[in-house]
């Protein structure tokens, strides 16, 4: 056996890096995410309609309070420093009504998404491929600590342990940044590891990863801009009419 072949046998597969794992997860989340929306739609659709109505009612109240505060300032009955005190009660009232409406819209798709993710990752990682489709695309596999294939029970335990990685505000996932094993919290708890056939990401993966990180930011920016535009329109209506 030649020296390079001996080195390959000794080293074996590389530990998968954090960005390899993050990219694979973002790819895998697409199918369960779409299925979760479809399955939860009978509950999600009326919840979204209710959320829109509650949000618009809250914006109306806030715009009316802002208009009254501005009129009071112009009339001299309130100073600039009084504006926050005048706007705080309607803001808190609107937030109190908005919170249950937001939760009612979030829990159906989130619950479906979590159940589907556990089944998706647990089933694929216990299969002969030892990897979900996203991991396979990047040449990753999930093994036991000794390199053996996972049983279905261990694969499901790994997914359930993953809830702790999320519950720690992703600190459990960030543990995968630390080498040389790059094991996340749920890997350590379930005695598993993620290995890669090659180091680093392919060229196509970086644009996808950038899109996956920026898309939620763009969506939040669009929603915030839409809400601000609606509030400005309602304020103009309340102030002048």
mmCIF file of C-alpha atoms in Angstrom, residues 12 18 33 44 50 84 97 111 113 139 148 154-155 161 173 204 227:
data_model
loop_
_atom_site.group_PDB
_atom_site.id
_atom_site.type_symbol
_atom_site.label_atom_id
_atom_site.label_comp_id
_atom_site.label_asym_id
_atom_site.label_seq_id
_atom_site.Cartn_x
_atom_site.Cartn_y
_atom_site.Cartn_z
ATOM 1 C CA UNK A 12 -10.940 8.389 6.846
ATOM 2 C CA UNK A 18 -20.294 24.176 10.118
ATOM 3 C CA UNK A 33 -41.344 23.600 4.825
ATOM 4 C CA UNK A 44 -53.284 28.919 8.693
ATOM 5 C CA UNK A 50 -57.483 37.322 11.561
ATOM 6 C CA UNK A 84 -44.235 59.044 24.214
ATOM 7 C CA UNK A 97 -54.257 42.111 20.936
ATOM 8 C CA UNK A 111 -45.847 22.227 14.504
ATOM 9 C CA UNK A 113 -42.675 21.693 10.159
ATOM 10 C CA UNK A 139 -21.276 14.518 0.232
ATOM 11 C CA UNK A 148 -21.373 2.793 12.306
ATOM 12 C CA UNK A 154 -30.680 6.719 17.476
ATOM 13 C CA UNK A 155 -31.510 8.828 14.415
ATOM 14 C CA UNK A 161 -31.842 16.286 20.930
ATOM 15 C CA UNK A 173 -25.583 24.457 16.541
ATOM 16 C CA UNK A 204 -22.659 26.772 -6.284
ATOM 17 C CA UNK A 227 -46.617 48.227 7.649
#
